Backbone as ProteinMPNN parsed JSONL, in Angstrom:
{"seq_chain_A": "XXXXXXXXXXXXXXXXXXXXXXXXXXXXXXXXXXXXXXXXXXXXXXXXXXXXXXXXXXXXXXXXXXXXXXXXXXXXXXXXXXXXXXXXXXXXXXXXXXXXXXXXXXXXXXXXXXXXXXXXXXXXXX", "coords_chain_A": {"N_chain_A": [[-15.402, 21.916, 1.428], [-13.375, 24.358, 0.105], [-13.866, 25.78, -3.055], [-12.269, 27.526, -4.468], [-9.127, 27.476, -4.032], [-5.784, 28.519, -3.333], [-3.6, 27.531, -5.864], [-1.439, 26.073, -8.206], [0.4, 28.418, -9.888], [-0.358, 29.53, -13.065], [0.057, 31.226, -15.444], [-2.635, 32.327, -16.335], [-3.773, 32.482, -13.796], [-4.95, 31.027, -10.669], [-5.112, 27.526, -10.232], [-8.004, 25.712, -9.622], [-9.19, 23.408, -7.162], [-11.256, 21.657, -8.003], [-11.206, 22.059, -10.803], [-8.799, 20.907, -11.368], [-9.095, 18.118, -10.897], [-10.964, 17.699, -12.763], [-9.675, 17.681, -15.131], [-8.55, 15.782, -18.04], [-7.51, 12.441, -17.351], [-4.087, 11.161, -17.446], [-3.489, 12.771, -14.327], [-1.046, 15.133, -13.395], [1.553, 14.307, -11.236], [3.355, 16.005, -9.888], [1.931, 18.381, -9.873], [-0.313, 17.736, -8.342], [1.015, 17.284, -5.902], [1.84, 19.838, -5.176], [-0.68, 21.0, -4.828], [-1.528, 19.721, -2.534], [-0.39, 20.887, -0.427], [-1.911, 23.05, 0.393], [-4.309, 21.864, 1.082], [-7.188, 21.128, 2.96], [-8.597, 20.111, 6.154], [-10.984, 18.525, 6.237], [-13.722, 16.266, 5.657], [-14.59, 16.427, 2.869], [-12.189, 17.26, 1.656], [-10.576, 15.063, 1.906], [-12.08, 13.331, 0.364], [-11.81, 14.513, -2.164], [-8.999, 14.261, -2.552], [-8.777, 11.472, -2.725], [-10.139, 11.112, -5.061], [-8.492, 12.514, -6.855], [-6.039, 11.039, -6.622], [-6.891, 8.635, -7.769], [-6.872, 9.33, -10.512], [-4.359, 10.112, -10.996], [-1.181, 10.134, -12.701], [0.78, 7.152, -13.161], [3.388, 6.201, -10.856], [6.738, 6.718, -11.73], [9.352, 4.399, -12.04], [12.359, 4.438, -10.272], [12.518, 7.205, -10.072], [12.538, 10.327, -8.352], [9.816, 11.21, -6.164], [7.694, 13.669, -5.777], [5.123, 13.64, -4.968], [4.691, 11.437, -3.217], [6.111, 12.32, -0.973], [4.76, 14.686, -0.298], [2.271, 13.714, 0.224], [2.753, 12.131, 2.405], [3.387, 14.144, 4.261], [0.98, 15.448, 4.383], [-0.746, 13.421, 5.417], [0.488, 13.211, 8.001], [-0.366, 15.553, 9.128], [-3.109, 15.311, 9.159], [-6.314, 15.234, 10.605], [-7.242, 13.039, 13.212], [-9.755, 11.953, 13.032], [-10.299, 11.668, 10.378], [-8.551, 9.82, 9.35], [-9.322, 7.129, 9.043], [-11.127, 7.215, 6.89], [-9.539, 8.061, 4.805], [-7.637, 5.874, 4.726], [-9.359, 3.691, 4.129], [-10.039, 4.465, 1.461], [-7.589, 4.431, 0.21], [-6.93, 1.822, 0.536], [-8.8, 0.669, -1.203], [-7.676, 1.437, -3.632], [-5.255, 0.111, -3.555], [-6.204, -2.479, -3.784], [-6.945, -2.682, -6.394], [-6.957, -4.203, -9.661], [-4.232, -4.538, -11.849], [-2.35, -6.879, -10.212], [0.357, -7.5, -7.876], [1.648, -10.408, -6.841], [2.97, -11.812, -4.106], [3.823, -14.15, -1.99], [1.244, -14.363, -0.64], [0.401, -11.795, -0.696], [-1.266, -9.307, -2.185], [-1.318, -6.577, -4.154], [-2.104, -3.622, -5.951], [-0.256, -2.899, -8.92], [-0.095, -0.408, -10.056], [-0.851, 1.428, -8.003], [0.903, 0.79, -5.944], [2.784, 2.234, -4.707], [1.399, 3.58, -2.709], [1.372, 1.996, -0.59], [3.242, 2.48, 1.518], [2.215, 4.879, 2.544], [-0.202, 4.014, 3.424], [0.647, 2.322, 5.522], [1.662, 4.28, 7.164], [-0.641, 5.602, 7.95], [-1.896, 3.645, 9.39], [-0.203, 3.322, 11.496], [-0.421, 5.822, 12.728], [-3.071, 5.773, 13.527], [-3.097, 3.852, 15.409]], "CA_chain_A": [[-14.23, 22.179, 0.677], [-13.382, 25.536, -0.668], [-13.636, 25.528, -4.394], [-11.127, 28.298, -5.001], [-7.996, 27.477, -3.154], [-4.649, 28.812, -4.126], [-2.958, 26.306, -6.392], [-0.316, 26.247, -8.988], [0.183, 29.558, -10.736], [-0.096, 29.088, -14.43], [-0.217, 32.324, -16.363], [-3.844, 32.978, -16.132], [-4.363, 32.444, -12.408], [-4.781, 29.769, -9.83], [-5.885, 26.369, -10.602], [-8.93, 25.239, -8.545], [-9.123, 21.902, -6.891], [-12.193, 20.923, -8.87], [-10.754, 22.086, -12.143], [-7.667, 20.039, -11.454], [-9.567, 16.798, -11.041], [-11.775, 17.662, -14.046], [-8.771, 17.477, -16.262], [-8.529, 14.399, -18.488], [-6.266, 11.643, -16.797], [-3.582, 11.104, -16.14], [-3.182, 13.994, -13.676], [0.388, 15.256, -13.094], [1.935, 13.982, -9.82], [3.977, 17.135, -9.258], [0.942, 19.393, -9.654], [-1.026, 17.277, -7.181], [1.858, 17.444, -4.759], [1.725, 21.303, -4.838], [-2.03, 21.271, -4.282], [-1.672, 19.097, -1.208], [0.229, 21.835, 0.585], [-2.913, 23.858, 0.917], [-5.476, 21.071, 1.258], [-7.712, 21.25, 4.32], [-8.735, 18.854, 7.045], [-12.451, 18.201, 6.283], [-14.08, 15.008, 4.854], [-14.599, 16.738, 1.48], [-10.802, 17.35, 1.158], [-10.08, 13.686, 1.776], [-12.706, 12.744, -0.844], [-11.106, 15.129, -3.322], [-7.73, 13.735, -2.614], [-8.917, 10.14, -3.252], [-10.505, 11.228, -6.506], [-7.234, 12.894, -7.496], [-5.157, 9.913, -6.6], [-7.361, 7.722, -8.669], [-6.69, 9.767, -11.842], [-3.003, 10.538, -11.093], [-0.332, 9.249, -13.565], [1.451, 6.114, -12.414], [4.629, 6.593, -10.37], [7.734, 6.27, -12.572], [10.326, 3.71, -11.316], [13.72, 5.007, -10.15], [12.537, 8.729, -10.069], [11.942, 10.886, -7.087], [8.396, 11.401, -6.283], [7.268, 14.724, -4.896], [3.764, 13.412, -4.438], [4.765, 10.568, -2.055], [6.507, 13.172, 0.151], [3.621, 15.662, 0.009], [1.084, 12.946, 0.747], [3.175, 11.73, 3.746], [3.214, 15.383, 5.104], [-0.509, 15.614, 4.583], [-1.237, 12.356, 6.427], [1.019, 13.537, 9.319], [-1.113, 16.737, 9.67], [-4.498, 15.054, 9.078], [-7.103, 15.103, 11.858], [-7.491, 11.591, 13.494], [-11.149, 11.497, 12.635], [-10.249, 11.507, 8.934], [-7.609, 8.77, 8.919], [-10.01, 5.862, 8.616], [-11.685, 7.346, 5.504], [-8.378, 7.999, 3.855], [-7.112, 4.516, 4.708], [-10.275, 2.954, 3.324], [-9.973, 4.797, 0.058], [-6.236, 3.981, -0.291], [-7.037, 0.332, 0.502], [-9.495, 0.293, -2.391], [-6.783, 1.626, -4.729], [-4.278, -0.912, -3.483], [-6.82, -3.729, -4.158], [-7.323, -2.79, -7.879], [-6.086, -5.08, -10.525], [-3.336, -5.6, -11.848], [-1.805, -7.136, -8.834], [1.652, -8.182, -7.639], [1.339, -11.535, -5.859], [4.192, -12.203, -3.46], [3.61, -14.746, -0.653], [-0.11, -14.062, -0.065], [0.252, -10.324, -0.603], [-1.791, -8.866, -3.519], [-1.566, -5.123, -4.221], [-2.128, -3.031, -7.356], [1.028, -2.409, -9.29], [-0.3, 1.087, -10.282], [-0.937, 2.151, -6.748], [1.752, 0.112, -4.935], [3.524, 3.388, -4.005], [0.583, 4.083, -1.608], [1.547, 1.084, 0.559], [3.899, 3.217, 2.652], [1.275, 5.882, 3.176], [-1.265, 3.256, 4.146], [1.248, 1.978, 6.762], [1.791, 5.486, 8.044], [-1.938, 5.964, 8.488], [-2.289, 2.662, 10.379], [0.688, 3.66, 12.689], [-0.998, 7.083, 13.324], [-4.394, 5.381, 14.113], [-2.72, 3.084, 16.604]], "C_chain_A": [[-14.324, 23.504, -0.046], [-13.033, 25.247, -2.112], [-12.416, 26.327, -4.977], [-10.038, 28.389, -3.967], [-6.836, 27.887, -3.99], [-3.877, 27.523, -4.601], [-1.703, 26.647, -7.087], [-0.605, 27.418, -9.966], [0.57, 29.202, -12.178], [-0.55, 30.178, -15.406], [-1.468, 32.989, -16.198], [-4.546, 33.054, -14.732], [-4.184, 31.206, -11.759], [-5.656, 28.7, -10.405], [-6.794, 25.932, -9.4], [-8.914, 23.765, -8.33], [-10.092, 21.128, -7.829], [-11.773, 20.913, -10.284], [-9.641, 21.108, -12.403], [-8.172, 18.577, -11.698], [-10.483, 16.598, -12.276], [-11.01, 17.528, -15.301], [-8.732, 16.011, -16.66], [-7.284, 13.645, -17.803], [-5.301, 11.437, -17.848], [-3.184, 12.502, -15.547], [-1.66, 13.964, -13.306], [0.681, 15.142, -11.636], [2.492, 15.283, -9.182], [3.002, 18.252, -8.961], [0.09, 19.03, -8.376], [-0.294, 17.482, -5.842], [1.768, 18.915, -4.327], [0.366, 21.59, -4.196], [-2.2, 20.689, -2.857], [-1.277, 20.008, -0.08], [-0.899, 22.715, 1.153], [-4.219, 23.116, 1.208], [-5.882, 21.072, 2.743], [-7.87, 20.021, 5.018], [-10.202, 18.657, 7.259], [-12.694, 16.962, 5.377], [-14.032, 15.359, 3.327], [-13.197, 16.774, 0.854], [-10.234, 15.942, 0.959], [-10.79, 12.987, 0.529], [-12.111, 13.281, -2.166], [-9.76, 14.443, -3.561], [-7.81, 12.264, -3.19], [-9.334, 10.139, -4.704], [-9.303, 11.604, -7.296], [-6.277, 11.798, -7.647], [-5.492, 8.818, -7.619], [-6.936, 8.079, -10.175], [-5.185, 10.18, -12.048], [-2.195, 9.546, -11.947], [0.473, 8.336, -12.701], [2.918, 6.725, -11.966], [5.77, 5.999, -11.322], [8.926, 5.59, -11.678], [11.648, 4.397, -11.435], [13.693, 6.524, -10.256], [12.1, 9.181, -8.701], [10.576, 11.322, -7.219], [7.945, 12.44, -5.278], [5.838, 14.425, -4.274], [3.743, 12.491, -3.275], [5.109, 11.445, -0.821], [5.424, 14.136, 0.538], [2.534, 14.882, 0.662], [1.479, 12.451, 2.169], [3.076, 12.962, 4.709], [1.779, 15.607, 5.35], [-1.082, 14.642, 5.564], [-0.749, 12.812, 7.859], [0.206, 14.732, 9.979], [-2.67, 16.469, 9.716], [-5.142, 14.795, 10.371], [-7.365, 13.565, 12.005], [-8.799, 11.151, 13.007], [-11.195, 11.193, 11.129], [-9.347, 10.323, 8.424], [-8.24, 7.597, 8.502], [-10.568, 5.999, 7.21], [-10.668, 7.384, 4.463], [-7.796, 6.695, 3.702], [-7.931, 3.658, 3.857], [-10.217, 3.228, 1.826], [-8.599, 4.343, -0.508], [-6.278, 2.443, -0.418], [-7.703, -0.089, -0.797], [-8.599, 0.436, -3.631], [-5.708, 0.483, -4.726], [-4.789, -2.278, -3.931], [-7.203, -3.801, -5.644], [-6.415, -3.71, -8.592], [-5.227, -4.188, -11.342], [-2.578, -5.704, -10.55], [-0.402, -7.734, -8.882], [1.353, -9.138, -6.518], [2.686, -12.021, -5.388], [3.86, -12.845, -2.106], [2.374, -14.251, 0.017], [-0.348, -12.559, 0.062], [-0.14, -9.921, -2.008], [-2.061, -7.338, -3.385], [-1.529, -4.696, -5.699], [-0.759, -2.544, -7.68], [0.983, -0.835, -9.454], [-0.215, 1.858, -9.049], [0.022, 1.585, -5.642], [2.516, 1.125, -4.097], [2.707, 3.894, -2.869], [0.746, 3.136, -0.477], [2.154, 1.734, 1.776], [3.036, 4.163, 3.297], [0.269, 5.108, 3.937], [-0.681, 2.765, 5.583], [1.407, 3.138, 7.747], [0.51, 5.835, 8.678], [-2.202, 4.882, 9.631], [-1.428, 2.968, 11.731], [0.047, 4.842, 13.408], [-2.271, 6.731, 14.044], [-4.116, 4.701, 15.453], [-2.204, 4.029, 17.688]], "O_chain_A": [[-15.3, 23.737, -0.759], [-12.048, 24.566, -2.396], [-11.677, 25.848, -5.837], [-10.038, 29.286, -3.124], [-6.831, 27.668, -5.201], [-3.579, 26.613, -3.828], [-0.939, 27.471, -6.585], [-1.587, 27.452, -10.706], [1.643, 28.666, -12.457], [-1.523, 29.968, -16.131], [-1.455, 34.19, -15.926], [-5.649, 33.568, -14.544], [-3.384, 30.37, -12.178], [-6.733, 28.922, -10.958], [-6.304, 25.815, -8.277], [-8.647, 22.982, -9.242], [-9.745, 20.074, -8.363], [-11.934, 19.898, -10.962], [-9.527, 20.543, -13.491], [-7.701, 17.906, -12.617], [-10.717, 15.48, -12.735], [-11.554, 17.301, -16.382], [-8.852, 15.112, -15.827], [-6.186, 14.196, -17.72], [-5.621, 11.521, -19.034], [-2.589, 13.311, -16.26], [-1.101, 12.922, -12.963], [0.07, 15.862, -10.846], [2.13, 15.615, -8.053], [3.153, 18.985, -7.984], [-0.17, 19.861, -7.505], [-0.895, 17.803, -4.817], [1.623, 19.166, -3.13], [0.257, 22.297, -3.194], [-3.003, 21.209, -2.083], [-1.759, 19.909, 1.048], [-0.825, 23.09, 2.323], [-5.191, 23.779, 1.572], [-5.04, 21.025, 3.64], [-7.376, 18.974, 4.601], [-10.638, 18.624, 8.41], [-11.927, 16.693, 4.453], [-13.445, 14.584, 2.571], [-13.011, 16.384, -0.299], [-9.52, 15.667, -0.005], [-10.188, 12.203, -0.204], [-11.95, 12.544, -3.139], [-9.445, 14.087, -4.697], [-6.998, 11.889, -4.035], [-8.931, 9.273, -5.48], [-9.1, 11.036, -8.369], [-5.722, 11.621, -8.731], [-4.629, 8.185, -8.226], [-6.682, 7.172, -10.968], [-4.801, 10.552, -13.158], [-2.442, 8.341, -11.946], [0.827, 8.714, -11.584], [3.497, 7.587, -12.627], [5.687, 4.816, -11.652], [9.389, 6.191, -10.709], [12.039, 4.877, -12.499], [14.742, 7.118, -10.509], [11.376, 8.481, -7.993], [10.167, 11.777, -8.288], [7.823, 12.156, -4.086], [5.478, 14.925, -3.208], [2.906, 12.66, -2.388], [4.479, 11.324, 0.23], [5.233, 14.349, 1.736], [1.915, 15.377, 1.604], [0.615, 12.365, 3.041], [2.705, 12.789, 5.87], [1.395, 15.938, 6.471], [-1.836, 15.026, 6.458], [-1.536, 12.783, 8.805], [0.133, 14.859, 11.201], [-3.427, 17.287, 10.237], [-4.525, 14.147, 11.217], [-7.674, 12.894, 11.02], [-8.929, 10.002, 12.585], [-12.104, 10.492, 10.685], [-9.397, 9.92, 7.262], [-7.72, 6.991, 7.566], [-10.511, 5.059, 6.417], [-10.841, 6.842, 3.371], [-7.443, 6.354, 2.573], [-7.424, 2.963, 2.976], [-10.335, 2.306, 1.019], [-8.539, 3.904, -1.656], [-5.732, 1.864, -1.357], [-7.279, -1.051, -1.437], [-8.731, -0.34, -4.577], [-5.328, -0.022, -5.782], [-4.023, -3.13, -4.382], [-7.711, -4.82, -6.113], [-5.278, -3.964, -8.197], [-5.603, -3.024, -11.478], [-2.231, -4.713, -9.908], [-0.041, -8.403, -9.85], [0.891, -8.774, -5.436], [3.462, -12.577, -6.166], [3.632, -12.111, -1.144], [2.437, -13.761, 1.144], [-1.197, -12.117, 0.836], [0.613, -10.182, -2.946], [-2.912, -6.902, -2.61], [-0.965, -5.383, -6.55], [-0.127, -1.865, -6.871], [1.887, -0.106, -9.046], [0.452, 2.893, -9.025], [-0.132, 1.955, -4.478], [2.842, 0.886, -2.934], [3.266, 4.627, -2.054], [0.261, 3.464, 0.605], [1.675, 1.581, 2.9], [3.076, 4.288, 4.521], [-0.099, 5.518, 5.037], [-1.36, 2.791, 6.609], [1.301, 2.986, 8.964], [0.49, 6.313, 9.812], [-2.685, 5.238, 10.706], [-1.917, 2.864, 12.856], [-0.009, 4.83, 14.638], [-2.557, 7.32, 15.086], [-4.785, 4.934, 16.459], [-1.835, 3.581, 18.773]]}, "name": "protein", "num_of_chains": 1, "seq": "XXXXXXXXXXXXXXXXXXXXXXXXXXXXXXXXXXXXXXXXXXXXXXXXXXXXXXXXXXXXXXXXXXXXXXXXXXXXXXXXXXXXXXXXXXXXXXXXXXXXXXXXXXXXXXXXXXXXXXXXXXXXXX"}
């Protein structure tokens, strides 16, 4: 992973990927969405993404979510060899507590928005 990738312009220069995840949580969803646009296709980038998703602020109900759209586009462009690693990481987030239990389905309330992305990955793997 390149440490100095172009990111969000913020007065003093570009935000680096590592500086972004080093910020105290919660990380802003809109900023992460912008950083996904330049994210690469190597295992370290997927690891960074999972770390960032873990610390990202929860999705607000009834609001548009630029992160979900950006993540969907990233998954669509992701190399097939990296899909399983991303799916495994998202699965761990979906299995975190607090859970919503509905007819034998338990997923994390905080990360439930990742369910659609997980489905997209499964379809792409198939």
